[in-house]
Amino acid sequence: MDYNLIFGEKQAVTTTAKSTNVINLNVARNIAVGEKYFVQITLVESMADSGSDATVVPTLIQGSSLDGSNDISSPTVIHTGKTFAATSSAGTRTHIPLPVDDVYGTLGQDSYLQINYTVANGPLTAGKFTALLVREVENSTKYPDGI
């Protein structure tokens, strides 16, 4: 796994937040040219809230510059992923497609990609996500570590 293509690994999301990492397209410049790529977002630790009514919606954003916190300033939404309900089990995942041949089009106009996790009806007391850029959709079920 290329760690330069990971947005966040086991990132705790209890309130609205951006992914730990930003993918710099100036470094990873030839991604998605002529091939389909996806952002795979997996719930790796079940969410918890007092009313079991919270949701998390991951959104792929892009931008041309970073702010002082290493987050994208003035982001543009590329695509919104499926909603994770508070009752979702660990191993639940969604895939956000990158536009094919678009690194030199829409994505090529901006230098950075990041995930924004929007929490509604929170805050959550638990919940962790792993998000990374992948070439193929993985459909196998992941189960939490039993140890």
Short mmCIF file of C-alpha atoms in Angstrom, two decimals:
data_model
loop_
_atom_site.label_atom_id
_atom_site.label_comp_id
_atom_site.label_asym_id
_atom_site.label_seq_id
_atom_site.Cartn_x
_atom_site.Cartn_y
_atom_site.Cartn_z
CA MET A 1 0.00 0.00 0.00
CA ASP A 2 1.28 3.44 -0.93
CA TYR A 3 1.01 5.56 2.20
CA ASN A 4 0.95 8.70 0.03
CA LEU A 5 -2.54 7.61 -1.11
CA ILE A 6 -4.08 7.28 2.38
CA PHE A 7 -6.45 10.03 3.52
CA GLY A 8 -6.61 8.64 7.04
CA GLU A 9 -6.11 5.34 8.83
CA LYS A 10 -8.33 4.48 11.79
CA GLN A 11 -9.22 8.16 12.09
CA ALA A 12 -11.62 8.89 14.94
CA VAL A 13 -14.62 10.85 13.67
CA THR A 14 -16.95 12.05 16.43
CA THR A 15 -17.73 15.52 15.06
CA THR A 16 -17.52 17.02 11.57
CA ALA A 17 -13.86 16.88 10.50
CA LYS A 18 -11.51 16.68 7.54
CA SER A 19 -9.30 13.67 6.88
CA THR A 20 -5.95 13.51 8.62
CA ASN A 21 -4.05 13.53 5.32
CA VAL A 22 -4.29 15.41 2.05
CA ILE A 23 -3.27 13.82 -1.27
CA ASN A 24 -1.01 16.15 -3.19
CA LEU A 25 -1.72 15.75 -6.92
CA ASN A 26 1.51 17.58 -7.74
CA VAL A 27 3.32 14.49 -6.42
CA ALA A 28 0.81 11.83 -7.55
CA ARG A 29 0.21 13.51 -10.90
CA ASN A 30 -0.66 10.60 -13.20
CA ILE A 31 -3.39 9.04 -11.11
CA ALA A 32 -6.68 8.25 -12.80
CA VAL A 33 -5.51 9.02 -16.33
CA GLY A 34 -7.38 6.51 -18.52
CA GLU A 35 -8.32 4.29 -15.58
CA LYS A 36 -10.97 4.27 -12.90
CA TYR A 37 -9.87 5.10 -9.38
CA PHE A 38 -11.97 5.20 -6.23
CA VAL A 39 -11.75 6.59 -2.74
CA GLN A 40 -12.55 3.64 -0.48
CA ILE A 41 -13.92 4.63 2.92
CA THR A 42 -14.33 1.90 5.51
CA LEU A 43 -15.87 2.11 8.97
CA VAL A 44 -13.25 0.27 11.02
CA GLU A 45 -14.73 0.90 14.48
CA SER A 46 -18.49 1.04 14.97
CA MET A 47 -20.01 4.40 15.72
CA ALA A 48 -21.86 5.13 18.94
CA ASP A 49 -24.11 7.94 20.08
CA SER A 50 -26.73 8.24 22.80
CA GLY A 51 -29.73 8.27 20.45
CA SER A 52 -28.43 5.94 17.69
CA ASP A 53 -29.61 8.56 15.19
CA ALA A 54 -26.29 10.14 14.17
CA THR A 55 -24.98 9.85 10.62
CA VAL A 56 -21.65 10.46 8.90
CA VAL A 57 -21.50 11.57 5.27
CA PRO A 58 -18.03 11.49 3.65
CA THR A 59 -17.42 13.99 0.84
CA LEU A 60 -14.40 14.12 -1.48
CA ILE A 61 -13.19 17.70 -1.80
CA GLN A 62 -10.46 19.38 -3.83
CA GLY A 63 -8.63 22.67 -3.68
CA SER A 64 -5.63 24.56 -4.96
CA SER A 65 -4.08 25.57 -1.63
CA LEU A 66 -3.74 24.51 1.99
CA ASP A 67 -4.38 26.57 5.08
CA GLY A 68 -2.20 26.71 8.20
CA SER A 69 -3.77 23.48 9.52
CA ASN A 70 -2.77 21.59 6.35
CA ASP A 71 -6.42 21.44 5.29
CA ILE A 72 -7.73 22.50 1.90
CA SER A 73 -8.75 26.15 1.91
CA SER A 74 -11.81 27.09 -0.19
CA PRO A 75 -12.65 23.47 -1.13
CA THR A 76 -14.85 22.35 -4.01
CA VAL A 77 -17.00 19.20 -3.65
CA ILE A 78 -16.21 16.46 -6.18
CA HIS A 79 -18.57 13.75 -4.96
CA THR A 80 -20.55 12.77 -1.86
CA GLY A 81 -20.39 9.19 -0.60
CA LYS A 82 -23.15 7.13 0.95
CA THR A 83 -24.36 7.94 4.44
CA PHE A 84 -23.05 5.84 7.32
CA ALA A 85 -25.80 5.41 9.94
CA ALA A 86 -24.89 5.18 13.63
CA THR A 87 -26.06 1.57 13.52
CA SER A 88 -23.61 0.65 10.72
CA SER A 89 -21.32 -2.20 11.66
CA ALA A 90 -17.55 -2.19 11.42
CA GLY A 91 -16.51 -3.25 7.94
CA THR A 92 -19.20 -1.18 6.19
CA ARG A 93 -17.70 0.73 3.28
CA THR A 94 -18.43 3.06 0.43
CA HIS A 95 -16.56 3.96 -2.74
CA ILE A 96 -16.42 7.42 -4.25
CA PRO A 97 -15.37 7.37 -7.94
CA LEU A 98 -12.79 9.79 -9.28
CA PRO A 99 -13.77 11.17 -12.68
CA VAL A 100 -12.08 9.09 -15.44
CA ASP A 101 -9.39 10.96 -17.39
CA ASP A 102 -10.02 13.92 -15.17
CA VAL A 103 -6.69 14.53 -13.48
CA TYR A 104 -5.83 16.95 -16.25
CA GLY A 105 -9.41 18.24 -16.39
CA THR A 106 -11.32 19.20 -13.24
CA LEU A 107 -8.88 17.57 -10.82
CA GLY A 108 -5.88 18.92 -12.71
CA GLN A 109 -6.96 22.48 -11.96
CA ASP A 110 -6.46 21.88 -8.26
CA SER A 111 -3.53 20.40 -6.41
CA TYR A 112 -5.06 18.66 -3.41
CA LEU A 113 -7.70 16.05 -2.49
CA GLN A 114 -9.16 15.52 0.99
CA ILE A 115 -12.16 13.87 2.66
CA ASN A 116 -14.64 15.90 4.69
CA TYR A 117 -16.68 13.84 7.19
CA THR A 118 -19.97 15.57 8.06
CA VAL A 119 -21.58 14.35 11.30
CA ALA A 120 -25.32 15.00 11.72
CA ASN A 121 -27.34 14.48 14.92
CA GLY A 122 -24.09 13.95 16.83
CA PRO A 123 -21.82 14.13 18.51
CA LEU A 124 -20.65 10.55 18.31
CA THR A 125 -18.82 8.93 21.20
CA ALA A 126 -17.02 6.39 18.99
CA GLY A 127 -16.34 5.65 15.34
CA LYS A 128 -13.21 5.31 13.23
CA PHE A 129 -12.72 5.40 9.47
CA THR A 130 -9.96 4.45 7.05
CA ALA A 131 -9.96 6.17 3.65
CA LEU A 132 -7.58 5.56 0.78
CA LEU A 133 -7.28 5.87 -2.98
CA VAL A 134 -7.66 2.49 -4.75
CA ARG A 135 -7.74 1.26 -8.35
CA GLU A 136 -10.41 -1.40 -7.87
CA VAL A 137 -13.52 -1.75 -5.75
CA GLU A 138 -12.92 -4.38 -3.12
CA ASN A 139 -16.08 -6.28 -2.27
CA SER A 140 -14.87 -8.65 0.44
CA THR A 141 -16.28 -8.19 3.93
CA LYS A 142 -13.89 -6.96 6.59
CA TYR A 143 -14.52 -7.95 10.17
CA PRO A 144 -13.18 -6.25 13.28
CA ASP A 145 -10.14 -7.78 14.92
CA GLY A 146 -11.26 -10.34 17.49
CA ILE A 147 -8.18 -9.90 19.64
#
